[in-house]
Coordinates of N, CA, C and O in Angstrom, one line a residue:
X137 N 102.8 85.7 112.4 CA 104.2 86.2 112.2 C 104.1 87.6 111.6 O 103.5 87.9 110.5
X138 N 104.7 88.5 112.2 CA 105.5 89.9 111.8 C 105.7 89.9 110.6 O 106.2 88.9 110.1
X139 N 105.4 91.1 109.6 CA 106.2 91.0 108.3 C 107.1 92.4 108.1 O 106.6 93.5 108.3
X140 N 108.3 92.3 107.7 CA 109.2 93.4 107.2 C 108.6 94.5 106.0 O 109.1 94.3 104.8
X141 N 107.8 95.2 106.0 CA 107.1 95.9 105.1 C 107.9 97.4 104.5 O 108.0 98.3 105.3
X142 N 108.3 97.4 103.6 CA 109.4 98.2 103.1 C 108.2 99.3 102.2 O 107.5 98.8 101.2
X143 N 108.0 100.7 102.8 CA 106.7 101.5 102.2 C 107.2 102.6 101.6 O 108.1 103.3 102.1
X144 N 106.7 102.8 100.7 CA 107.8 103.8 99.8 C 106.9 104.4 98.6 O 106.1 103.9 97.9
X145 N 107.6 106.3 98.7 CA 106.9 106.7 97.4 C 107.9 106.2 96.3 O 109.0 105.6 96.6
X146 N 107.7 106.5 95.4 CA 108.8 106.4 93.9 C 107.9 107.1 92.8 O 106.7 107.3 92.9
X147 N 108.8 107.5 91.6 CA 108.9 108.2 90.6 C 108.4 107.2 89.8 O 108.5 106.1 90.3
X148 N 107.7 107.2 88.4 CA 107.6 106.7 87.6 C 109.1 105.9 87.4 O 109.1 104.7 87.7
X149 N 110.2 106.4 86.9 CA 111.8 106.3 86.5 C 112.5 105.8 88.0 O 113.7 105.8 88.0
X150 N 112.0 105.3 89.3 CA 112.6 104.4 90.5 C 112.9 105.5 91.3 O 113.1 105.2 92.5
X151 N 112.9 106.7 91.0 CA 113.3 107.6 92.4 C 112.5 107.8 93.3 O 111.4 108.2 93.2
X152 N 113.2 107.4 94.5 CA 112.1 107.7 95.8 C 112.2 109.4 96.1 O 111.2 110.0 96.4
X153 N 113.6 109.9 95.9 CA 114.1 111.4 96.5 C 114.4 111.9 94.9 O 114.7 111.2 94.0
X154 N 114.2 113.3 94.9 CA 115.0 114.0 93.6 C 115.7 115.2 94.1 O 115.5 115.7 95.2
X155 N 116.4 115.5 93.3 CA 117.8 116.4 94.0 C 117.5 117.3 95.3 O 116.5 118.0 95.6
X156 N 118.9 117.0 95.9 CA 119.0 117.5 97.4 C 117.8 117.3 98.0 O 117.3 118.2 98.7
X157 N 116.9 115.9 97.9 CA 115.9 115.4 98.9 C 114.7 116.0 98.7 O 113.8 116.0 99.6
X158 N 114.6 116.7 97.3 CA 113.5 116.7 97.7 C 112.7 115.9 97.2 O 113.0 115.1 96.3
X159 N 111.2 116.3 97.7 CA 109.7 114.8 98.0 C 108.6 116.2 97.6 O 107.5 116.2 98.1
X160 N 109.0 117.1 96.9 CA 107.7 118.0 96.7 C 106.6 117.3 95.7 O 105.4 117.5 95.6
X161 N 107.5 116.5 94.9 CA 106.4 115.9 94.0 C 105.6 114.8 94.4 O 104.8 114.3 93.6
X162 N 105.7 114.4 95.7 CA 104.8 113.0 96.4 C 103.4 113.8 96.4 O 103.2 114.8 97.0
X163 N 102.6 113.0 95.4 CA 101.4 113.0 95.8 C 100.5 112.6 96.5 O 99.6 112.0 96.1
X164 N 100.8 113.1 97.8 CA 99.8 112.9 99.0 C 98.7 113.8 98.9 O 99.0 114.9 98.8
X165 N 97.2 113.5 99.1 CA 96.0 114.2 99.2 C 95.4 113.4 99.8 O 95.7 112.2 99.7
X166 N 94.6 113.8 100.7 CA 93.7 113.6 101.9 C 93.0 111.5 101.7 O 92.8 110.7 102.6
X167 N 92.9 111.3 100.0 CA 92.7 109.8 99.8 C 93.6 109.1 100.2 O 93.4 108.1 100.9
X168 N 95.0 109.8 99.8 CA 96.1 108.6 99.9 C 96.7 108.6 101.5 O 97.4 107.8 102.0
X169 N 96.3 109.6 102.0 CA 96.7 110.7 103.2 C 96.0 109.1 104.6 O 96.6 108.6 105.6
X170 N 94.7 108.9 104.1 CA 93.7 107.7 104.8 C 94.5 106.4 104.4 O 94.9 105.6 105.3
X171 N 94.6 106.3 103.3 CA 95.4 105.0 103.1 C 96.3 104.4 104.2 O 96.3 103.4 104.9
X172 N 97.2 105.6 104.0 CA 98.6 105.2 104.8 C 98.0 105.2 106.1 O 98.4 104.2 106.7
X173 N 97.0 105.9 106.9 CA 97.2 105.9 108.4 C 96.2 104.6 108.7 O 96.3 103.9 109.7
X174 N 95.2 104.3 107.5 CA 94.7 103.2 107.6 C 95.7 101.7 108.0 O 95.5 101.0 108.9
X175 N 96.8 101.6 106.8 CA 98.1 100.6 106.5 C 98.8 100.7 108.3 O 98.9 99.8 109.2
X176 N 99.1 101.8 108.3 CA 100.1 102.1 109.3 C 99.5 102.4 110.9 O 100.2 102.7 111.8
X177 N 98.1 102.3 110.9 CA 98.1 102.0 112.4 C 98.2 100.8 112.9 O 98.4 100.8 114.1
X178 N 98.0 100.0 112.4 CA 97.9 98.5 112.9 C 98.9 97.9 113.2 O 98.9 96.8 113.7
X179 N 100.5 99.0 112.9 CA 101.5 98.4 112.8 C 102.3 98.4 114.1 O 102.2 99.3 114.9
X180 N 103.0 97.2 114.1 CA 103.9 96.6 115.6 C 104.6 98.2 115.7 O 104.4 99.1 116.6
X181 N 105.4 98.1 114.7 CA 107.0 99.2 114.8 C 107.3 100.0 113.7 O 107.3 99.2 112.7
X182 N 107.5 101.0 113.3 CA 108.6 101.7 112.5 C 109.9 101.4 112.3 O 110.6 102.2 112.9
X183 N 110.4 100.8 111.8 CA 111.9 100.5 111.6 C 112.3 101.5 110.2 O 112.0 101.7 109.1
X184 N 113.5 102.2 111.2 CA 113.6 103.7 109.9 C 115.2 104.0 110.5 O 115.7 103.9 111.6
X185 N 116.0 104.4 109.0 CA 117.4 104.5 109.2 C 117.3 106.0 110.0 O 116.1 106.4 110.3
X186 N 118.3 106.8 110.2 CA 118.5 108.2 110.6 C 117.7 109.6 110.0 O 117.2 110.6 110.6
X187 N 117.8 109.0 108.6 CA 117.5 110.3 108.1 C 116.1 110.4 107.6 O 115.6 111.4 107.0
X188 N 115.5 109.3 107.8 CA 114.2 108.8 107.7 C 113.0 109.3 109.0 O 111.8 109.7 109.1
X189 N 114.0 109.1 109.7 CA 113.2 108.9 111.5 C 113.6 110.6 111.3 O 112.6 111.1 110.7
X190 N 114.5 111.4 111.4 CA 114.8 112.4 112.0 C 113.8 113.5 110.8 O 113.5 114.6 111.1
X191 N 113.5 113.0 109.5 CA 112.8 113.6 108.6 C 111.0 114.1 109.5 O 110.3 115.1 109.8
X192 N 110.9 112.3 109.6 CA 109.6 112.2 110.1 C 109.1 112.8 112.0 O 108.0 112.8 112.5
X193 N 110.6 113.3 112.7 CA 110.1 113.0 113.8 C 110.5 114.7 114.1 O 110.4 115.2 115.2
X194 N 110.6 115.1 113.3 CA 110.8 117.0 112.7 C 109.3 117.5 112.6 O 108.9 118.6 113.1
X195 N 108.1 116.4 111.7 CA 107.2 116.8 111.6 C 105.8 116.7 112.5 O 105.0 117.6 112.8
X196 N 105.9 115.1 112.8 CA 104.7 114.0 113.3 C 104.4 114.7 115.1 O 103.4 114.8 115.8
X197 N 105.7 114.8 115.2 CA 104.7 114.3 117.0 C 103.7 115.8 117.6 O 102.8 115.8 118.4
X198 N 104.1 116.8 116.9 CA 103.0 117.8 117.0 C 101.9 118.2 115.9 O 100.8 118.8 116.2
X199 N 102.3 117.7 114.6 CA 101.8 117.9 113.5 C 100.1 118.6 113.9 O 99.7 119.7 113.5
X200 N 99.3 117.4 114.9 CA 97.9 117.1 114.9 C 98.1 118.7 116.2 O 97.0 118.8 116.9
X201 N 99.0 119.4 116.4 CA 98.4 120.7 116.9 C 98.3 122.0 116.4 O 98.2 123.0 117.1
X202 N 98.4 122.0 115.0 CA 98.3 123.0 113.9 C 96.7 122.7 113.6 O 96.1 121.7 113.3
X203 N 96.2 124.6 113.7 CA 94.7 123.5 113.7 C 94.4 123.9 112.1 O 93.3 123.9 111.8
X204 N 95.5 124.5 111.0 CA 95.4 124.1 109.8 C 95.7 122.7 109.4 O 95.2 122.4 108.3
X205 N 96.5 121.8 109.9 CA 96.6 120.5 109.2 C 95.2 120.1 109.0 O 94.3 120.4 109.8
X206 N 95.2 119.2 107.7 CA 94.0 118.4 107.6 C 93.8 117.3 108.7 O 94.7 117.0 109.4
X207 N 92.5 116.6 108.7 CA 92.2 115.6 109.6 C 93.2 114.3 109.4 O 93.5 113.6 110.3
X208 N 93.6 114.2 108.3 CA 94.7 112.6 108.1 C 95.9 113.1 108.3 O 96.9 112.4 108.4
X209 N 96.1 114.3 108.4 CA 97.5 114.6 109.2 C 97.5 114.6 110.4 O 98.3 114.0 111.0
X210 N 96.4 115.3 111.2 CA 96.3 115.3 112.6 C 96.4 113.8 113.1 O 97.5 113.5 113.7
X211 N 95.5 113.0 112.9 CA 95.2 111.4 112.8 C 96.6 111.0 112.5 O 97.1 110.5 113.5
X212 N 97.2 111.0 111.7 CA 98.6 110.4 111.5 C 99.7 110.7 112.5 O 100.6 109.9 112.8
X213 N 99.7 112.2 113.3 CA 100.5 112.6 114.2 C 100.2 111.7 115.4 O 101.1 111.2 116.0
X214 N 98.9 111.4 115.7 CA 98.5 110.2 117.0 C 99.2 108.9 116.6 O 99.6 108.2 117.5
X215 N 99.2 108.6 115.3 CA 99.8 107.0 115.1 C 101.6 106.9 115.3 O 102.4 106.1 115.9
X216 N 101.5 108.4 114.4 CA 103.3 108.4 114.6 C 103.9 108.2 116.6 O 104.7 107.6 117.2
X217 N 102.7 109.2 117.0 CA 103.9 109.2 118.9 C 103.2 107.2 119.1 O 104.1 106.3 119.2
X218 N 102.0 106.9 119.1 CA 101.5 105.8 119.7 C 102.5 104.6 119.5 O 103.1 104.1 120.5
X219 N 102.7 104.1 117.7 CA 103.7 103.1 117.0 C 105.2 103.3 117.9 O 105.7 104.4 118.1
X220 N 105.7 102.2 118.3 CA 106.8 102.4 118.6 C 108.1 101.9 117.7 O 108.1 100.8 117.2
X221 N 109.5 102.9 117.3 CA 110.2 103.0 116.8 C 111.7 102.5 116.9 O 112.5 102.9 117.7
X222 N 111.9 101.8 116.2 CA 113.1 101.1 116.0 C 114.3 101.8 114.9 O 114.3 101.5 113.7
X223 N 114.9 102.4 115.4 CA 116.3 103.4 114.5 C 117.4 103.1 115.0 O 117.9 103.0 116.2
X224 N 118.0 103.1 113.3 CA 119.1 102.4 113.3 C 120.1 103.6 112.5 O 120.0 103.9 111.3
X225 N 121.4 104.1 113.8 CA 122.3 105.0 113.4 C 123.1 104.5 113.7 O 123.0 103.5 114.4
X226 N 124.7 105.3 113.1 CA 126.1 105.0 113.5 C 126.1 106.4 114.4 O 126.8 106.5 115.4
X227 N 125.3 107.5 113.9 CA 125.9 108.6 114.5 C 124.7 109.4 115.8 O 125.1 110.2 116.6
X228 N 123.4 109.0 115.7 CA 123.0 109.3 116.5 C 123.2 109.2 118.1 O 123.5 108.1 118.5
X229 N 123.0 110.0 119.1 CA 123.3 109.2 120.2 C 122.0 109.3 121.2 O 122.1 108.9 122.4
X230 N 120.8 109.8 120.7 CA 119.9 109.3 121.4 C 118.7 109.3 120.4 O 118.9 109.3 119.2
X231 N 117.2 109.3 121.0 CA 116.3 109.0 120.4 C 114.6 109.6 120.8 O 114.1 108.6 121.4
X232 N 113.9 110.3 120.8 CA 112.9 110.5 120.9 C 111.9 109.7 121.8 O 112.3 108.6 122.3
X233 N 110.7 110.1 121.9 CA 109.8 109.1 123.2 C 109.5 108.1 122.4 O 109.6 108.3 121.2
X234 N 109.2 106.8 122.8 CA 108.7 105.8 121.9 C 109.2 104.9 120.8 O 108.7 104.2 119.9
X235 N 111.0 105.2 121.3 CA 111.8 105.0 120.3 C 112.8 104.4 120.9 O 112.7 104.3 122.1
X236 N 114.1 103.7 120.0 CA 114.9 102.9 120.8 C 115.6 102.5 119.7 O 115.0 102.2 118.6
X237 N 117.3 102.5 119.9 CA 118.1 103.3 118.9 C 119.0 101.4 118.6 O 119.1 100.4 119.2
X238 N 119.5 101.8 117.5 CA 120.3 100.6 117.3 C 121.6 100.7 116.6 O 121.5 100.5 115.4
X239 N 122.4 100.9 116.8 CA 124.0 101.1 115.8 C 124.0 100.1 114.3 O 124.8 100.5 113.5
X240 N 123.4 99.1 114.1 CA 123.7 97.7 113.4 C 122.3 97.0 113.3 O 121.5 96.8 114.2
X241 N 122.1 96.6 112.1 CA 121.4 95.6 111.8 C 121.7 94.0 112.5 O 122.6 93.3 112.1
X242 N 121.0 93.6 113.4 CA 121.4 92.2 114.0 C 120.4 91.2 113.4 O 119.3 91.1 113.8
X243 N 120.9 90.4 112.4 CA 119.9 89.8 111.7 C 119.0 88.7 112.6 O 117.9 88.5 112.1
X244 N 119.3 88.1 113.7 CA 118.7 87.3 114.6 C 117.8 88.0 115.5 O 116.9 87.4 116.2
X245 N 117.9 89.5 115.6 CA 116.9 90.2 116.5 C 115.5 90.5 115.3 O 114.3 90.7 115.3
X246 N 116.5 90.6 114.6 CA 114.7 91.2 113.3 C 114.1 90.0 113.6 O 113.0 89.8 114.1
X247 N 115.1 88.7 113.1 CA 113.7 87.5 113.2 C 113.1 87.3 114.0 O 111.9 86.9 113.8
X248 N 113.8 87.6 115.2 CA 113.1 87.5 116.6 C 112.1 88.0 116.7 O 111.2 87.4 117.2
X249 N 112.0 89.5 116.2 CA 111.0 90.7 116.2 C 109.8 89.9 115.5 O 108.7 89.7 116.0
X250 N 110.1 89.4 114.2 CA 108.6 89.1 113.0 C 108.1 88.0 113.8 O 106.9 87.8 113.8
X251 N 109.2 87.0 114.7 CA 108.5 86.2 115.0 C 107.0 86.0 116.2 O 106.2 85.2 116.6
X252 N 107.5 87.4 116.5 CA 106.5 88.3 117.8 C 104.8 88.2 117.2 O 104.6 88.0 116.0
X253 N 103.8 88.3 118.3 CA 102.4 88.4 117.3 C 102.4 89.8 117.4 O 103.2 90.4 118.1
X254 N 101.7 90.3 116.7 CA 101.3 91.8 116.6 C 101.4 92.3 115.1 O 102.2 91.7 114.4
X255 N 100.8 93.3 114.6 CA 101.0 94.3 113.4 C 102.6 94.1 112.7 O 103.7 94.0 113.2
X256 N 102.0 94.1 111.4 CA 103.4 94.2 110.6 C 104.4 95.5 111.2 O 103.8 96.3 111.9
X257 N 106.2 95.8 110.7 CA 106.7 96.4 110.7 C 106.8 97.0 109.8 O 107.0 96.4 108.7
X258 N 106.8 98.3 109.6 CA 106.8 99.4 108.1 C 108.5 99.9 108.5 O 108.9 100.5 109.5
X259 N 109.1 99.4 107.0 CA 110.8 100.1 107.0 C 111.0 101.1 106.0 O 110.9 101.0 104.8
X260 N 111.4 102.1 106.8 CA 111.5 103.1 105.7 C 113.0 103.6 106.1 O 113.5 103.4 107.2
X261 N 113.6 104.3 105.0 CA 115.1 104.8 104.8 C 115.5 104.0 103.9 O 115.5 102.8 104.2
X262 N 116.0 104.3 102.5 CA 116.7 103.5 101.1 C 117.8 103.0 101.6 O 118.1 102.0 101.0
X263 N 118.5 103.3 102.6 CA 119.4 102.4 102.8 C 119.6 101.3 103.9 O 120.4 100.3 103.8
X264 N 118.9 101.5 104.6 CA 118.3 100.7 105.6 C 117.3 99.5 105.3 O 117.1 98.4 105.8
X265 N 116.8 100.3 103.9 CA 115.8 99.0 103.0 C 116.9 98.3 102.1 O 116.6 97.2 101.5
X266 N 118.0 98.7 102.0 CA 118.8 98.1 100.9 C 119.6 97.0 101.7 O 120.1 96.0 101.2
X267 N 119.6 97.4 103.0 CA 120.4 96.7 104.0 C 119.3 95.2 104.1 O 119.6 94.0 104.2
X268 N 118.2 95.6 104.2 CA 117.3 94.6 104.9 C 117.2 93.6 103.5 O 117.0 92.3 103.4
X269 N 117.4 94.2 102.7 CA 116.7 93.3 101.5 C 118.1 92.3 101.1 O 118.0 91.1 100.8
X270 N 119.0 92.9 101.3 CA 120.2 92.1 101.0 C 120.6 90.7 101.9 O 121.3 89.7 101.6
X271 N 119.8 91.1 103.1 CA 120.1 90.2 104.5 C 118.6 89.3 104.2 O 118.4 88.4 105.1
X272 N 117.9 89.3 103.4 CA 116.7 88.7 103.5 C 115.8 89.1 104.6 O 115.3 88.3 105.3
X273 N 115.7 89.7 104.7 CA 114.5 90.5 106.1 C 113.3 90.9 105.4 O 112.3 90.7 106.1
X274 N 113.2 91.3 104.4 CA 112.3 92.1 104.1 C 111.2 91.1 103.4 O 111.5 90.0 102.8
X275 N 110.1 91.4 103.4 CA 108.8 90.5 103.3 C 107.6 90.8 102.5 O 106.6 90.2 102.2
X276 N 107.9 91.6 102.4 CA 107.0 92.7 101.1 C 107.2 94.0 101.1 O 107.5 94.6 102.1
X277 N 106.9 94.6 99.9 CA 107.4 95.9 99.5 C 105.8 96.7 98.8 O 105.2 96.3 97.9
X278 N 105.6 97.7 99.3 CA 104.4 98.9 99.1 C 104.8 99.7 98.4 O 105.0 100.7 99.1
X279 N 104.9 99.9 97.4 CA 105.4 100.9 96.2 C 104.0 101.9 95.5 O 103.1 101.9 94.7
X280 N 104.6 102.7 96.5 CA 102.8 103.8 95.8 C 104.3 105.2 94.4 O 105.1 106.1 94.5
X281 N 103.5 104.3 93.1 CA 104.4 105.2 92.2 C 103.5 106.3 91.8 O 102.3 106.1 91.7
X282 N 104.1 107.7 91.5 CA 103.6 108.7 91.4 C 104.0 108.7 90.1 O 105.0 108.1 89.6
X283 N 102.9 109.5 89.5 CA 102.9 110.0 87.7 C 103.3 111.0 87.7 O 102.8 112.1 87.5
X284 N 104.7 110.7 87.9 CA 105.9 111.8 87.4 C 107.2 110.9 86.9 O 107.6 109.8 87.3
X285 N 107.8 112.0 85.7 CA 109.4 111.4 85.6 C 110.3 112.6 86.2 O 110.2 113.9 86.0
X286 N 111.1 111.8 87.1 CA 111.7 113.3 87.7 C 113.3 113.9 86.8 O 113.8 115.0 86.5
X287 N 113.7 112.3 86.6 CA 115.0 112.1 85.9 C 116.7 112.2 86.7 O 117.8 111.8 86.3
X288 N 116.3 112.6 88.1 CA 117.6 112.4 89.0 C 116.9 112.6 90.0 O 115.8 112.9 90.2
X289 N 118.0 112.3 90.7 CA 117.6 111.9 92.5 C 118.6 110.9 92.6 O 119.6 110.7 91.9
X290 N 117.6 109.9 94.2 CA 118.2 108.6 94.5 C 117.3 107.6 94.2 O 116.2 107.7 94.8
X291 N 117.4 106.5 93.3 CA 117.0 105.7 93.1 C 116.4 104.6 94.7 O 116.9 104.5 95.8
X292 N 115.5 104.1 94.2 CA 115.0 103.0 95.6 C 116.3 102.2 95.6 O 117.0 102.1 96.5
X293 N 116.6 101.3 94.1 CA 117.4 99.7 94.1 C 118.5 100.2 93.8 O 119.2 99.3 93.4
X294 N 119.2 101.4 93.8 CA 120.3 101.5 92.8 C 121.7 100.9 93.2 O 122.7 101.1 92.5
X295 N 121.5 100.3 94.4 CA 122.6 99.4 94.9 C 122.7 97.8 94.6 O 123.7 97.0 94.6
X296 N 121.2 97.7 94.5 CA 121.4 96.0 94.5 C 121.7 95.5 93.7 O 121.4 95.7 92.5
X297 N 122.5 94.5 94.3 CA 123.6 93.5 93.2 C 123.0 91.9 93.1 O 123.7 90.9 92.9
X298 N 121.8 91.9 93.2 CA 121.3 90.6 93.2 C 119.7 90.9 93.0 O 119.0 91.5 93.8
X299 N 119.1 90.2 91.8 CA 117.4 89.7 91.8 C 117.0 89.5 93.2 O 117.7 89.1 94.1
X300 N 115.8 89.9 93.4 CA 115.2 89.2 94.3 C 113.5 89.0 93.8 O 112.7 90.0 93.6
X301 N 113.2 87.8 93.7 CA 112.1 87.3 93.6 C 111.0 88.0 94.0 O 111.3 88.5 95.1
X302 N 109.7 88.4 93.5 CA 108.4 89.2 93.7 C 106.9 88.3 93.7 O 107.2 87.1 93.5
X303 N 106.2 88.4 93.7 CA 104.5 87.9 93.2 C 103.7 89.4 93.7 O 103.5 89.9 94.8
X304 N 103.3 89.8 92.5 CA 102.1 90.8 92.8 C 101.2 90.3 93.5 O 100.8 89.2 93.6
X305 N 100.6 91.5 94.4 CA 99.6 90.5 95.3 C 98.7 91.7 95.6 O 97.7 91.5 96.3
X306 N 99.0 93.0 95.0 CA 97.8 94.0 95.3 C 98.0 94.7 94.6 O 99.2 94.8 94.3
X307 N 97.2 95.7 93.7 CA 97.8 97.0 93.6 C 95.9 97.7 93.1 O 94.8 97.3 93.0
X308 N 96.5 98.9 92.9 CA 95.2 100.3 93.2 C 95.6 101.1 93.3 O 96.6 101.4 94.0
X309 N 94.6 102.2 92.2 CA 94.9 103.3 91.3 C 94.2 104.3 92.9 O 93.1 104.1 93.4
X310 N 94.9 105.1 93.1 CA 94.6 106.4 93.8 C 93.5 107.6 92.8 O 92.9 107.5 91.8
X311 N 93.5 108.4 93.7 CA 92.4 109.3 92.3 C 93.4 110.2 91.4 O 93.3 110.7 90.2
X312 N 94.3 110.4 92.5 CA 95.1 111.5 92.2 C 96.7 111.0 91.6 O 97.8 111.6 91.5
X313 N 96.3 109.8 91.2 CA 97.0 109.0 89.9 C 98.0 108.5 90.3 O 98.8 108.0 89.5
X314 N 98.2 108.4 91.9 CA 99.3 107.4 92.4 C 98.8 106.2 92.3 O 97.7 106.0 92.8
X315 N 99.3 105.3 91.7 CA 99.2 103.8 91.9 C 100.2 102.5 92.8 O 101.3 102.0 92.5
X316 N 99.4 102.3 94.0 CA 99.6 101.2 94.8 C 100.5 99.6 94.0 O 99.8 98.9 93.2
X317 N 101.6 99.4 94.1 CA 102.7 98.1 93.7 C 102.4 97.4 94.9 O 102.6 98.2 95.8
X318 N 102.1 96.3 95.5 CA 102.3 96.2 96.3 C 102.5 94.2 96.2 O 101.6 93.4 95.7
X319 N 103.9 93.9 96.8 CA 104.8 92.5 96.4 C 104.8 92.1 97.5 O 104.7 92.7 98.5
X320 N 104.9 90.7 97.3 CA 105.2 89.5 98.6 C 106.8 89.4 97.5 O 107.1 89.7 96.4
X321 N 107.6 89.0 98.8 CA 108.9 88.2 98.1 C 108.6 86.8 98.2 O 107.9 86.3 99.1
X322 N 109.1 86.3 97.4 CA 108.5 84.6 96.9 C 110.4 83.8 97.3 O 111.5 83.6 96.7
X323 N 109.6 83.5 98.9 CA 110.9 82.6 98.7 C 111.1 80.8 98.6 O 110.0 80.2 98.6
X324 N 112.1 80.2 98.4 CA 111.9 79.1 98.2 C 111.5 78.1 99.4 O 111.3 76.9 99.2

């Protein structure tokens, strides 16, 4: 079975973004750079809200033809066109190669989806993860926290109105002082 994998930078203090979006403080270096494309090739799908997909799809599908990018960026631009993507807008009206657009969360098509064999799905967009986690979709969560306090932004949880159950099940120190969270949800 498929699992709903929610991957995410964050702040020491819960912010994934700090004012007007920005992500200059994510510590990405060529270690953590292998990590993710290691995590993220294997995977079935991308499931990413609007502004997630449209962030990532600004940069990835040429990335690997700058022949200044490093090797785990180039490497990661091949994973981003290959993986295929599932985005979910109210306002978009189309969608890139490899991709396939959704207006609504349909909670019987996700299950449908995990129930599929193949590589986990990686969900990225805070609100799209706030959506999933509320609906029970979501199946574990990857939290690489950076050693910073930023003090504003958007919070990852700052919506949720309800506990949800965790069990640590991994975590690892980066060199460059990001440390890997990484949770199963413990359901009954």
């Amino acid at each position: 079975m498929r699992k709903i994998v929610v991957h995410m930078m964050l702040s020491l203090d819960g912010y994934f973004e700090g004012p007007d979006r920005d992500l200059s403080w994510h510590l990405v270096d060529e270690e953590l750079h292998a990590h993710f494309n290691e995590q993220l090739a294997t995977n079935s799908a991308f499931v990413e809200g609007r502004v997630s997909y449209e962030l990532m799809e600004a940069v990835w599908p040429t990335a690997d033809q700058n022949p200044d990018s490093p090797p785990t960026m180039r490497e990661f631009a091949g994973i981003w066109r290959a993986v295929p993507k599932i985005v979910f807008s109210r306002t978009l009206q189309e969608v890139g190669p490899n991709a396939s657009l959704r207006a609504a969360v349909d909670v019987d098509e996700i299950r449908a989806l995990k129930q599929r064999p193949g590589g986990d799905m990686t969900l990225g967009g805070v609100d799209l993860a706030e959506t999933f986690r509320r609906l029970d979709l979501v199946d574990e969560y990857r939290l690489y926290v950076n050693p910073v306090v930023i003090g504003r932004g958007r919070r990852l949880f700052e919506t949720a109105d309800n506990p949800t159950d965790l069990e640590l099940v991994e975590n690892r120190r980066f060199g460059n002082g990001v440390v890997l969270l990484r949770y199963a949800v413990r359901r009954p």
